[in-house]
CSV table of C-alpha atoms in Angstrom, one decimal:
chain,number,residue,atom,x,y,z
A,30,UNK,CA,2.8,0.6,61.0
A,31,UNK,CA,-0.2,-1.2,59.8
A,32,UNK,CA,-0.8,-2.6,56.3
A,33,UNK,CA,-3.3,-0.4,54.3
A,34,UNK,CA,-6.9,-2.1,54.5
A,35,UNK,CA,-10.6,-0.8,55.1
A,36,UNK,CA,-10.0,-0.4,58.6
A,37,UNK,CA,-7.6,2.3,57.9
A,38,UNK,CA,-9.2,3.9,55.2
A,39,UNK,CA,-13.1,3.7,54.7
A,40,UNK,CA,-14.2,1.9,51.6
A,41,UNK,CA,-17.7,2.5,50.3
A,42,UNK,CA,-19.8,-0.4,48.9
A,43,UNK,CA,-20.7,-0.3,45.2
A,44,UNK,CA,-22.3,-2.6,42.8
A,45,UNK,CA,-20.0,-4.5,40.7
A,46,UNK,CA,-20.8,-2.9,37.2
A,47,UNK,CA,-17.3,-3.2,35.6
A,48,UNK,CA,-15.1,-6.5,35.0
A,49,UNK,CA,-11.5,-5.6,34.3
A,50,UNK,CA,-9.0,-8.1,32.8
A,51,UNK,CA,-5.8,-7.1,34.2
A,52,UNK,CA,-4.3,-5.9,37.5
A,53,UNK,CA,-1.2,-4.4,36.3
A,54,UNK,CA,0.3,-0.9,37.1
A,55,UNK,CA,-1.1,0.9,34.1
A,56,UNK,CA,-4.6,0.0,34.6
A,57,UNK,CA,-4.4,0.7,38.4
A,58,UNK,CA,-2.6,4.1,37.6
A,59,UNK,CA,-4.7,5.1,34.7
A,60,UNK,CA,-8.3,3.5,34.0
A,61,UNK,CA,-9.0,2.7,37.9
A,62,UNK,CA,-7.8,6.4,38.7
A,63,UNK,CA,-10.4,7.6,36.0
A,64,UNK,CA,-13.0,5.1,37.5
A,65,UNK,CA,-12.4,6.7,40.8
A,66,UNK,CA,-12.9,10.0,39.7
A,67,UNK,CA,-16.2,9.1,38.0
A,68,UNK,CA,-17.5,7.6,41.3
A,69,UNK,CA,-16.2,10.5,43.4
A,70,UNK,CA,-18.0,12.9,41.1
A,71,UNK,CA,-21.2,11.1,40.9
A,72,UNK,CA,-21.1,10.4,37.1
A,73,UNK,CA,-21.2,6.5,38.0
A,74,UNK,CA,-21.6,4.2,40.9
A,75,UNK,CA,-19.5,1.2,39.9
A,76,UNK,CA,-17.2,-1.3,41.7
A,77,UNK,CA,-14.7,-3.3,39.7
A,78,UNK,CA,-14.0,-7.1,39.7
A,79,UNK,CA,-10.5,-7.6,38.7
A,80,UNK,CA,-9.8,-10.7,36.4
A,81,UNK,CA,-6.1,-11.9,36.4
A,82,UNK,CA,-5.5,-12.7,32.9
A,83,UNK,CA,-2.4,-14.9,33.4
A,84,UNK,CA,-1.6,-17.9,35.8
A,85,UNK,CA,0.6,-15.5,37.9
A,86,UNK,CA,-0.3,-12.2,39.0
A,87,UNK,CA,-0.8,-9.8,41.8
A,88,UNK,CA,-4.5,-10.4,42.8
A,89,UNK,CA,-3.7,-11.9,46.1
A,90,UNK,CA,-1.6,-8.8,47.2
A,91,UNK,CA,-4.5,-6.6,46.2
A,92,UNK,CA,-7.0,-8.6,47.9
A,93,UNK,CA,-4.8,-8.6,51.2
A,94,UNK,CA,-5.3,-4.9,51.3
A,95,UNK,CA,-9.2,-5.1,50.6
A,96,UNK,CA,-8.4,-3.8,47.1
A,97,UNK,CA,-7.2,-0.5,48.4
A,98,UNK,CA,-3.9,1.0,47.1
A,99,UNK,CA,-2.1,4.3,46.8
A,100,UNK,CA,-1.4,6.3,43.6
A,101,UNK,CA,1.4,8.4,43.5
A,102,UNK,CA,1.4,11.0,40.7
A,103,UNK,CA,4.3,13.3,40.0
A,104,UNK,CA,5.4,15.6,37.4
A,105,UNK,CA,5.1,19.2,36.3
A,106,UNK,CA,1.6,20.9,36.1
A,107,UNK,CA,1.1,24.4,35.1
A,108,UNK,CA,5.0,24.8,35.2
A,109,UNK,CA,5.2,23.7,38.9
A,110,UNK,CA,6.6,20.4,40.4
A,111,UNK,CA,3.8,18.5,41.9
A,112,UNK,CA,3.5,15.5,44.1
A,113,UNK,CA,0.3,14.0,45.2
A,114,UNK,CA,-0.9,10.8,46.7
A,115,UNK,CA,-4.6,9.3,46.9
A,116,UNK,CA,-6.2,5.9,47.8
A,117,UNK,CA,-8.2,4.4,45.2
A,118,UNK,CA,-10.9,2.4,46.4
A,119,UNK,CA,-12.8,1.0,43.5
A,120,UNK,CA,-11.5,-2.7,43.3
A,121,UNK,CA,-14.0,-4.8,45.2
A,122,UNK,CA,-13.5,-8.4,43.8
A,123,UNK,CA,-10.6,-10.4,42.5
A,124,UNK,CA,-10.7,-13.7,40.6
A,125,UNK,CA,-8.3,-16.0,39.4
A,126,UNK,CA,-10.1,-17.9,36.7
A,127,UNK,CA,-7.3,-20.5,36.4
A,128,UNK,CA,-8.0,-21.7,39.9
A,129,UNK,CA,-11.8,-20.5,40.4
A,130,UNK,CA,-13.2,-20.5,36.6
A,131,UNK,CA,-16.9,-21.1,38.1
A,132,UNK,CA,-16.7,-17.9,40.0
A,133,UNK,CA,-15.4,-16.3,37.0
A,134,UNK,CA,-18.1,-17.5,34.7
A,135,UNK,CA,-20.7,-16.2,37.4
A,136,UNK,CA,-20.1,-12.9,36.4
A,137,UNK,CA,-21.5,-13.6,32.9
A,138,UNK,CA,-24.9,-13.9,34.6
A,139,UNK,CA,-24.6,-10.8,36.7
A,140,UNK,CA,-27.7,-8.4,36.1
A,141,UNK,CA,-25.5,-5.6,37.2
A,142,UNK,CA,-22.4,-6.1,34.8
A,143,UNK,CA,-22.2,-3.4,32.1
A,144,UNK,CA,-18.5,-2.7,31.2
A,145,UNK,CA,-15.5,-5.0,30.1
A,146,UNK,CA,-12.2,-3.3,30.3
A,147,UNK,CA,-9.1,-4.9,29.4
A,148,UNK,CA,-5.1,-4.4,29.1
A,149,UNK,CA,-3.6,-7.9,28.7
A,150,UNK,CA,-0.3,-6.4,26.8
A,151,UNK,CA,0.0,-6.0,22.8
A,152,UNK,CA,0.2,-10.0,22.7
A,153,UNK,CA,-3.2,-10.4,24.4
A,154,UNK,CA,-5.6,-9.8,21.6
A,155,UNK,CA,-4.7,-12.7,19.5
A,156,UNK,CA,-6.6,-16.0,18.2
A,157,UNK,CA,-5.5,-19.1,20.1
A,158,UNK,CA,-6.9,-21.9,18.0
A,159,UNK,CA,-6.4,-24.5,20.5
A,160,UNK,CA,-8.7,-22.6,22.9
A,161,UNK,CA,-11.6,-25.2,22.1
A,162,UNK,CA,-12.5,-26.6,25.6
A,163,UNK,CA,-14.6,-23.6,27.1
A,164,UNK,CA,-15.5,-26.0,30.1
A,165,UNK,CA,-12.2,-25.2,31.3
A,166,UNK,CA,-10.4,-21.9,31.6
A,167,UNK,CA,-9.3,-20.7,28.2
A,168,UNK,CA,-5.6,-19.7,27.8
A,169,UNK,CA,-6.1,-16.5,25.9
A,170,UNK,CA,-8.1,-13.3,26.7
A,171,UNK,CA,-10.3,-13.6,23.8
A,172,UNK,CA,-11.2,-17.2,25.0
A,173,UNK,CA,-11.9,-16.1,28.4
A,174,UNK,CA,-14.1,-13.4,27.1
A,175,UNK,CA,-15.7,-15.6,24.6
A,176,UNK,CA,-16.6,-18.0,27.5
A,177,UNK,CA,-18.1,-15.4,29.5
A,178,UNK,CA,-20.4,-13.8,26.8
A,179,UNK,CA,-21.5,-17.4,25.8
A,180,UNK,CA,-22.6,-18.0,29.6
A,181,UNK,CA,-24.3,-14.5,29.5
A,182,UNK,CA,-26.0,-15.3,26.2
A,183,UNK,CA,-27.3,-18.6,27.7
A,184,UNK,CA,-28.3,-17.0,31.1
A,185,UNK,CA,-30.5,-14.2,29.4
A,186,UNK,CA,-31.8,-16.3,26.3
A,187,UNK,CA,-30.1,-14.1,23.8
A,188,UNK,CA,-31.7,-10.7,25.3
A,189,UNK,CA,-30.3,-8.0,23.2
A,190,UNK,CA,-30.4,-5.6,26.0
A,191,UNK,CA,-27.8,-7.4,28.1
A,192,UNK,CA,-24.9,-6.8,25.8
A,193,UNK,CA,-21.8,-5.3,27.3
A,194,UNK,CA,-19.7,-2.1,26.6
A,195,UNK,CA,-16.3,-3.7,25.8
A,196,UNK,CA,-13.3,-1.4,26.1
A,197,UNK,CA,-9.9,-2.8,25.3
A,198,UNK,CA,-6.7,-0.9,26.0
A,199,UNK,CA,-4.1,-3.0,24.7
A,200,UNK,CA,-1.7,-1.0,22.7
A,201,UNK,CA,-2.4,-2.2,19.2
A,202,UNK,CA,-4.2,-0.3,16.2
A,203,UNK,CA,-8.1,-0.4,16.4
A,204,UNK,CA,-8.1,-2.7,19.3
A,205,UNK,CA,-11.5,-2.7,19.8
A,206,UNK,CA,-12.1,-3.9,16.0
A,207,UNK,CA,-9.2,-6.3,16.4
A,208,UNK,CA,-11.0,-7.9,19.6
A,209,UNK,CA,-14.4,-8.0,17.9
A,210,UNK,CA,-12.5,-10.0,14.9
A,211,UNK,CA,-10.6,-12.3,17.2
A,212,UNK,CA,-13.8,-13.2,19.3
A,213,UNK,CA,-15.7,-13.9,15.9
A,214,UNK,CA,-12.9,-16.0,14.7
A,215,UNK,CA,-12.6,-18.1,17.8
A,216,UNK,CA,-16.4,-18.6,18.1
A,217,UNK,CA,-16.4,-20.2,14.6
A,218,UNK,CA,-13.4,-22.4,15.4
A,219,UNK,CA,-15.3,-23.5,18.3
A,220,UNK,CA,-18.4,-24.1,16.0
A,221,UNK,CA,-20.6,-22.0,18.0
A,222,UNK,CA,-24.3,-21.3,16.8
A,223,UNK,CA,-24.7,-18.6,14.4
A,224,UNK,CA,-27.2,-16.9,16.6
A,225,UNK,CA,-24.8,-16.6,19.5
A,226,UNK,CA,-22.4,-15.1,17.2
A,227,UNK,CA,-24.7,-12.5,15.9
A,228,UNK,CA,-25.6,-11.5,19.5
A,229,UNK,CA,-22.1,-11.2,20.4
A,230,UNK,CA,-21.5,-9.0,17.4
A,231,UNK,CA,-24.5,-6.7,17.7
A,232,UNK,CA,-25.9,-6.9,21.5
A,233,UNK,CA,-22.3,-6.0,22.8
A,234,UNK,CA,-20.6,-2.7,21.9
A,235,UNK,CA,-17.0,-2.7,21.1
A,236,UNK,CA,-15.0,0.6,21.1
A,237,UNK,CA,-11.4,1.1,20.1
A,238,UNK,CA,-9.1,3.4,22.3
A,239,UNK,CA,-5.8,5.1,22.8
A,240,UNK,CA,-4.3,5.5,26.0
A,241,UNK,CA,-1.4,7.6,27.2
A,242,UNK,CA,0.3,7.9,30.6
A,243,UNK,CA,4.0,6.9,31.7
A,244,UNK,CA,3.7,4.7,34.7
A,245,UNK,CA,6.9,3.8,36.2
A,246,UNK,CA,5.2,1.4,38.7
A,247,UNK,CA,6.2,0.8,42.3
A,248,UNK,CA,8.4,3.6,43.6
A,249,UNK,CA,11.0,1.8,45.3
A,250,UNK,CA,13.1,4.8,46.1
A,251,UNK,CA,10.5,6.8,47.5
A,252,UNK,CA,8.5,4.2,49.6
A,253,UNK,CA,9.8,5.3,52.9
A,254,UNK,CA,8.8,9.0,52.3
A,255,UNK,CA,5.4,7.9,51.1
A,256,UNK,CA,5.1,5.7,54.3
A,257,UNK,CA,5.8,8.7,56.5
A,258,UNK,CA,3.3,10.8,54.7
A,259,UNK,CA,0.5,8.3,54.6
A,260,UNK,CA,1.0,6.7,58.0
A,261,UNK,CA,0.6,3.0,56.6
A,262,UNK,CA,2.3,0.3,54.7
A,263,UNK,CA,1.0,-0.3,51.0
A,264,UNK,CA,2.5,-2.9,49.3
A,265,UNK,CA,0.7,-2.0,46.0
A,266,UNK,CA,1.8,1.7,45.6
A,267,UNK,CA,1.9,2.7,41.9
A,268,UNK,CA,3.5,5.8,40.4
A,269,UNK,CA,2.3,7.5,37.4
A,270,UNK,CA,3.0,11.0,35.5
A,271,UNK,CA,0.6,13.9,35.9
A,272,UNK,CA,-0.2,13.9,32.2
A,273,UNK,CA,-3.1,11.7,30.9
A,274,UNK,CA,-5.1,11.1,27.8
A,275,UNK,CA,-7.7,8.5,27.0
A,276,UNK,CA,-9.2,8.7,23.3
A,277,UNK,CA,-12.2,6.3,22.7
A,278,UNK,CA,-14.0,6.0,19.5
A,279,UNK,CA,-17.6,7.4,19.8
A,280,UNK,CA,-20.2,4.5,20.3
A,281,UNK,CA,-23.5,5.6,21.9
A,282,UNK,CA,-24.0,2.7,24.2
A,283,UNK,CA,-20.2,2.8,25.4
A,284,UNK,CA,-20.8,6.6,26.1
A,285,UNK,CA,-24.0,5.9,28.0
A,286,UNK,CA,-22.5,3.2,30.2
A,287,UNK,CA,-19.2,4.6,30.7
A,288,UNK,CA,-19.4,8.7,30.5
A,289,UNK,CA,-15.6,9.0,31.3
A,290,UNK,CA,-15.5,12.3,29.3
A,291,UNK,CA,-17.9,13.9,31.8
A,292,UNK,CA,-15.8,14.9,34.7
A,293,UNK,CA,-13.1,17.2,33.3
A,294,UNK,CA,-10.4,14.7,32.9
A,295,UNK,CA,-8.5,14.5,29.5
A,296,UNK,CA,-10.9,11.8,28.2
A,297,UNK,CA,-12.1,12.1,24.6
A,298,UNK,CA,-14.9,10.3,22.7
A,299,UNK,CA,-13.9,10.9,19.0
A,300,UNK,CA,-15.5,10.0,15.7
A,301,UNK,CA,-12.0,9.0,14.6
A,302,UNK,CA,-9.1,8.1,16.9
A,303,UNK,CA,-6.6,7.7,14.2
A,304,UNK,CA,-5.4,11.3,14.1
A,305,UNK,CA,-4.9,11.1,17.8
A,306,UNK,CA,-2.9,8.1,17.4
A,307,UNK,CA,-1.0,9.9,14.9
A,308,UNK,CA,-0.3,12.8,17.0
A,309,UNK,CA,1.1,10.5,19.8
A,310,UNK,CA,3.2,8.3,17.6
A,311,UNK,CA,4.5,11.4,15.4
A,312,UNK,CA,5.0,13.8,18.4
A,313,UNK,CA,5.6,11.8,21.4
A,314,UNK,CA,7.2,8.7,20.2
A,315,UNK,CA,8.6,10.3,17.0
A,316,UNK,CA,10.7,13.1,19.0
A,317,UNK,CA,11.7,10.6,21.3
A,318,UNK,CA,13.4,8.5,18.5
A,319,UNK,CA,14.6,11.7,16.8
A,320,UNK,CA,16.7,13.0,19.9
A,321,UNK,CA,18.1,9.7,20.8
A,322,UNK,CA,21.0,9.7,18.3
A,323,UNK,CA,21.5,13.5,18.3
A,324,UNK,CA,21.5,13.8,22.1
A,325,UNK,CA,23.4,10.6,22.8
A,326,UNK,CA,26.1,11.1,20.4
A,327,UNK,CA,26.6,14.7,21.9
A,328,UNK,CA,27.3,13.1,25.4
A,329,UNK,CA,23.6,13.2,26.9
A,330,UNK,CA,22.3,10.1,28.6
A,331,UNK,CA,18.8,10.9,29.4
A,332,UNK,CA,15.5,12.5,28.2
A,333,UNK,CA,15.4,15.1,30.8
A,334,UNK,CA,19.0,16.3,30.1
A,335,UNK,CA,18.3,16.3,26.5
A,336,UNK,CA,15.3,18.6,26.8
A,337,UNK,CA,16.9,20.8,29.3
A,338,UNK,CA,20.0,21.5,27.3
A,339,UNK,CA,19.6,24.7,25.2
A,340,UNK,CA,20.7,23.3,21.9
A,341,UNK,CA,19.1,19.9,22.1
A,342,UNK,CA,15.8,21.3,23.6
A,343,UNK,CA,15.6,23.6,20.7
A,344,UNK,CA,16.4,21.0,18.2
A,345,UNK,CA,13.5,18.8,19.8
A,346,UNK,CA,11.0,21.7,19.7
A,347,UNK,CA,11.8,22.6,16.3
A,348,UNK,CA,11.5,19.2,15.0
A,349,UNK,CA,7.9,19.0,16.6
A,350,UNK,CA,6.5,22.4,16.1
A,351,UNK,CA,8.3,23.2,12.6
A,352,UNK,CA,7.8,19.9,11.0
A,353,UNK,CA,5.7,17.2,12.7
A,354,UNK,CA,2.8,19.4,13.5
A,355,UNK,CA,2.4,20.3,9.7
A,356,UNK,CA,1.6,16.9,8.8
A,357,UNK,CA,-1.3,15.9,11.2
A,358,UNK,CA,-4.8,16.5,10.4
A,359,UNK,CA,-5.8,18.3,13.6
A,360,UNK,CA,-6.3,21.8,14.5
A,361,UNK,CA,-3.0,23.3,15.2
A,362,UNK,CA,-4.1,24.7,18.5
A,363,UNK,CA,-4.8,21.2,19.8
A,364,UNK,CA,-1.3,20.1,18.2
A,365,UNK,CA,0.5,22.7,20.0
A,366,UNK,CA,-1.0,22.3,23.3
A,367,UNK,CA,-0.3,18.5,23.0
A,368,UNK,CA,3.3,19.3,22.0
A,369,UNK,CA,3.8,21.7,24.9
A,370,UNK,CA,2.5,19.0,27.3
A,371,UNK,CA,5.0,16.4,25.7
A,372,UNK,CA,7.9,19.0,26.2
A,373,UNK,CA,6.7,19.3,29.9
A,374,UNK,CA,6.5,15.7,30.4
A,375,UNK,CA,10.2,15.3,29.1
A,376,UNK,CA,11.1,17.6,31.8
A,377,UNK,CA,9.5,15.7,34.5
A,378,UNK,CA,12.2,15.7,37.4
A,379,UNK,CA,10.7,12.6,38.9
A,380,UNK,CA,11.4,10.2,36.0
A,381,UNK,CA,14.6,9.2,34.7
A,382,UNK,CA,14.1,8.0,31.1
A,383,UNK,CA,17.5,6.7,29.7
A,384,UNK,CA,18.0,7.7,25.9
A,385,UNK,CA,19.7,3.9,25.3
A,386,UNK,CA,16.4,2.4,26.6
A,387,UNK,CA,14.6,4.3,23.9
A,388,UNK,CA,17.3,3.4,21.4
A,389,UNK,CA,16.2,-0.4,21.3
A,390,UNK,CA,15.1,-1.3,17.9
A,391,UNK,CA,15.8,2.2,16.4
A,392,UNK,CA,15.7,1.0,12.9
A,393,UNK,CA,12.2,0.0,13.1
A,394,UNK,CA,11.2,2.9,15.4
A,395,UNK,CA,12.5,5.3,12.5
A,396,UNK,CA,10.0,3.6,10.0
A,397,UNK,CA,7.1,3.8,12.1
A,398,UNK,CA,7.4,6.6,14.1
A,399,UNK,CA,9.5,9.3,12.0
A,400,UNK,CA,9.3,8.2,8.3
A,401,UNK,CA,5.7,8.9,8.1
A,402,UNK,CA,6.5,12.7,9.0
A,403,UNK,CA,9.3,12.7,6.4
A,404,UNK,CA,7.0,11.4,3.7
A,405,UNK,CA,3.9,13.5,4.6
A,406,UNK,CA,5.9,16.7,4.9
A,407,UNK,CA,7.3,16.3,1.4
A,408,UNK,CA,3.7,15.6,0.1
A,409,UNK,CA,2.5,18.7,1.8
A,410,UNK,CA,5.1,21.1,1.7
A,411,UNK,CA,7.2,20.0,-1.4
A,412,UNK,CA,10.3,20.4,0.6
A,413,UNK,CA,12.5,18.3,2.9
A,414,UNK,CA,12.3,18.3,6.6
A,415,UNK,CA,15.8,19.4,7.8
A,416,UNK,CA,15.4,18.0,11.3
A,417,UNK,CA,14.0,14.7,10.3
A,418,UNK,CA,16.8,14.2,7.9
A,419,UNK,CA,19.6,15.5,10.3
A,420,UNK,CA,18.2,12.8,12.8
A,421,UNK,CA,18.3,10.1,10.1
A,422,UNK,CA,22.1,11.2,9.6
A,423,UNK,CA,22.6,10.8,13.0
A,424,UNK,CA,20.8,7.4,13.1
A,425,UNK,CA,23.4,6.3,10.7
A,426,UNK,CA,26.4,7.5,12.7
A,427,UNK,CA,24.8,5.9,15.8
A,428,UNK,CA,24.8,2.6,14.2
A,429,UNK,CA,28.6,2.9,13.6
A,430,UNK,CA,28.6,2.1,17.3
A,431,UNK,CA,31.0,4.3,18.7
A,432,UNK,CA,30.7,7.3,21.1
A,433,UNK,CA,33.9,9.0,21.2
A,434,UNK,CA,36.0,6.1,22.4
A,435,UNK,CA,33.2,4.2,23.9
A,436,UNK,CA,31.5,1.3,22.4
A,437,UNK,CA,27.8,1.6,22.0
A,438,UNK,CA,25.7,-1.3,23.0
A,439,UNK,CA,23.5,-1.5,20.1
A,440,UNK,CA,20.4,-3.5,20.4
A,441,UNK,CA,18.5,-4.2,17.2
A,442,UNK,CA,17.3,-7.2,14.9
A,443,UNK,CA,20.4,-9.1,14.0
A,444,UNK,CA,19.9,-8.7,10.4
A,445,UNK,CA,19.6,-4.8,10.7
A,446,UNK,CA,22.8,-4.8,12.8
A,447,UNK,CA,24.6,-6.7,10.2
A,448,UNK,CA,23.5,-4.5,7.4
A,449,UNK,CA,24.5,-1.2,9.3
A,450,UNK,CA,28.0,-3.0,9.8
A,451,UNK,CA,28.3,-3.9,6.2
A,452,UNK,CA,27.3,-0.3,5.4
A,453,UNK,CA,30.0,1.2,7.7
A,454,UNK,CA,32.6,-1.5,6.5
A,455,UNK,CA,32.2,-0.2,2.8
A,456,UNK,CA,32.1,3.5,3.8
A,457,UNK,CA,35.9,4.5,2.9
A,458,UNK,CA,35.1,8.3,3.5
A,459,UNK,CA,32.4,8.6,0.7
A,460,UNK,CA,29.5,10.4,2.5
A,461,UNK,CA,27.2,10.4,-0.5
A,462,UNK,CA,27.8,6.8,-1.1
A,463,UNK,CA,26.8,6.0,2.5
A,464,UNK,CA,23.9,8.3,2.3
A,465,UNK,CA,22.8,6.6,-0.7
A,466,UNK,CA,23.1,3.2,0.6
A,467,UNK,CA,21.3,3.9,3.6
A,468,UNK,CA,18.4,5.6,2.2
A,469,UNK,CA,18.1,2.9,-0.4
A,470,UNK,CA,17.5,0.1,2.3
A,471,UNK,CA,14.2,-0.9,1.2
A,472,UNK,CA,14.1,-3.9,3.3
A,473,UNK,CA,14.0,-1.6,6.3
A,474,UNK,CA,12.2,1.3,5.0
A,475,UNK,CA,9.5,-0.3,2.6
A,476,UNK,CA,10.8,1.9,-0.2
A,477,UNK,CA,14.0,3.8,-1.7
A,478,UNK,CA,14.1,7.0,0.1
A,479,UNK,CA,16.5,8.6,-2.4
A,480,UNK,CA,13.4,8.8,-4.7
A,481,UNK,CA,11.6,11.0,-2.1
A,482,UNK,CA,12.9,14.3,-3.3
A,483,UNK,CA,15.8,15.4,-5.6
A,484,UNK,CA,17.9,16.8,-2.9
A,485,UNK,CA,17.5,14.2,-0.1
A,486,UNK,CA,20.6,12.2,-0.8
A,487,UNK,CA,22.8,15.1,-0.8
A,488,UNK,CA,21.5,16.8,2.2
A,489,UNK,CA,21.7,13.4,4.2
A,490,UNK,CA,25.3,13.2,2.8
A,491,UNK,CA,26.2,16.8,4.0
A,492,UNK,CA,24.6,16.2,7.4
A,493,UNK,CA,26.7,13.0,7.9
A,494,UNK,CA,29.7,14.8,6.8
A,495,UNK,CA,29.2,17.7,9.2
A,496,UNK,CA,28.5,15.1,12.2
A,497,UNK,CA,31.4,13.1,11.5
A,498,UNK,CA,34.1,15.7,10.8
A,499,UNK,CA,33.0,18.2,13.4
A,500,UNK,CA,31.7,15.9,15.9
A,501,UNK,CA,27.9,15.8,17.1
A,502,UNK,CA,28.3,18.7,19.6
A,503,UNK,CA,29.4,21.2,17.0
A,504,UNK,CA,27.3,19.7,14.4
A,505,UNK,CA,24.2,20.2,16.4
A,506,UNK,CA,25.3,23.5,17.3
A,507,UNK,CA,25.8,24.7,13.9
A,508,UNK,CA,22.5,23.1,12.7
A,509,UNK,CA,20.4,24.8,15.4
A,510,UNK,CA,21.8,28.1,14.7
A,511,UNK,CA,21.2,27.7,11.0
A,512,UNK,CA,24.9,27.5,9.9
A,513,UNK,CA,24.0,24.6,7.7
A,514,UNK,CA,21.6,26.6,5.6
A,515,UNK,CA,22.5,28.5,2.3
A,516,UNK,CA,24.2,25.4,0.6
A,517,UNK,CA,25.9,24.2,3.9
A,518,UNK,CA,27.9,27.5,4.8
A,519,UNK,CA,29.8,25.3,7.5
A,520,UNK,CA,31.6,23.3,4.6
A,521,UNK,CA,32.9,26.6,3.3
A,522,UNK,CA,34.7,27.5,6.4
């Protein structure tokens, strides 16, 4: 069996109009797939030059296959299990700027170049004040991009029509604005001409983005099946889920050069991407974090098992539809559709997502993913979100570190773990005291949650007592079936 190359799969020739910083699984399973679709449907005609952002990477492996690789998409689509494979052929050139800086900078002089796309991890968009020798390859991504833009400015003598559409995909808030800020700061550290800085800021067009697709990466357990299906060896196969979403902030020049929303994929140019970020964090990430302590303490180990369980599945759905969705400023139809897709994604039989992997740093995750829902719900409704507080009580119980007789391998900031241990050491059977101390932990939550609503302390205390005395299985059964309502009827039985 031969290795995939352009002798096996015909590869069209395209001008390189896109420079891509990063060659990892996510870019290849998401952005490059979208660019493939744009090319196939005639919306653009663009090849990609891939820049390896770190000294080590996989551009040599991609180059060995002429830039061709197989994308395997697996998941639930329209209620049916779906698997599909397709060859992506849009990668045309591969540059390691650490070994061929000259070739890298030459792309700054390209008349064809229009778009910069990046995914250099969350830590990639930062200012490295030591990046002051642009005659050699800078260490940071902003340093490399600054050097390229300076070369372009010099080549075209400050022509305002030679600016680029710059589209970062790093998972930080307002990534386009942050990259703009880092480039400006680094240019000034390098004492660059203010005329160049103005050109960089105004001729180039930065947009912020939100990306969403689960990409497990190389499908080791399915590789033989894929080889039999395709008839070739592919060392660069990448696996992703069916679901995809890309939200970009509206910027006319970016939309003109990169019309990614024109081929029917789930790509949106929006006036404000923040509500979409809220939607993802509150619904997807929030429900993940909410389900972990409840499902895990009930004896469940994976996301798929949790949502397919009748009781836990209802708990998660009600958490989203009855509470989270009321706190996001988007049309309910959109929210319900997205929430439905999230549940479908959780049921994906091809991805095994361990609850304990989500449990990492759960203290901070509660603050960033669920606390905004609690505060917004109380502000909007004037009442407490019961599912949020049941989950909070389960979080407190989770940090006791026991699931039955089994020790839970807690993984969090050591200072947080010490505080949880201190709270449980002083418990003494007083649930209200424990609830008050956990809610009042201002170092973790940023405020004393006991002040959010008059009934919050007693509510969390009752949920804690229920979970501790009855066990999580009976507790969540009673909760989902409404037995905790009407002054906690369970306590009277």
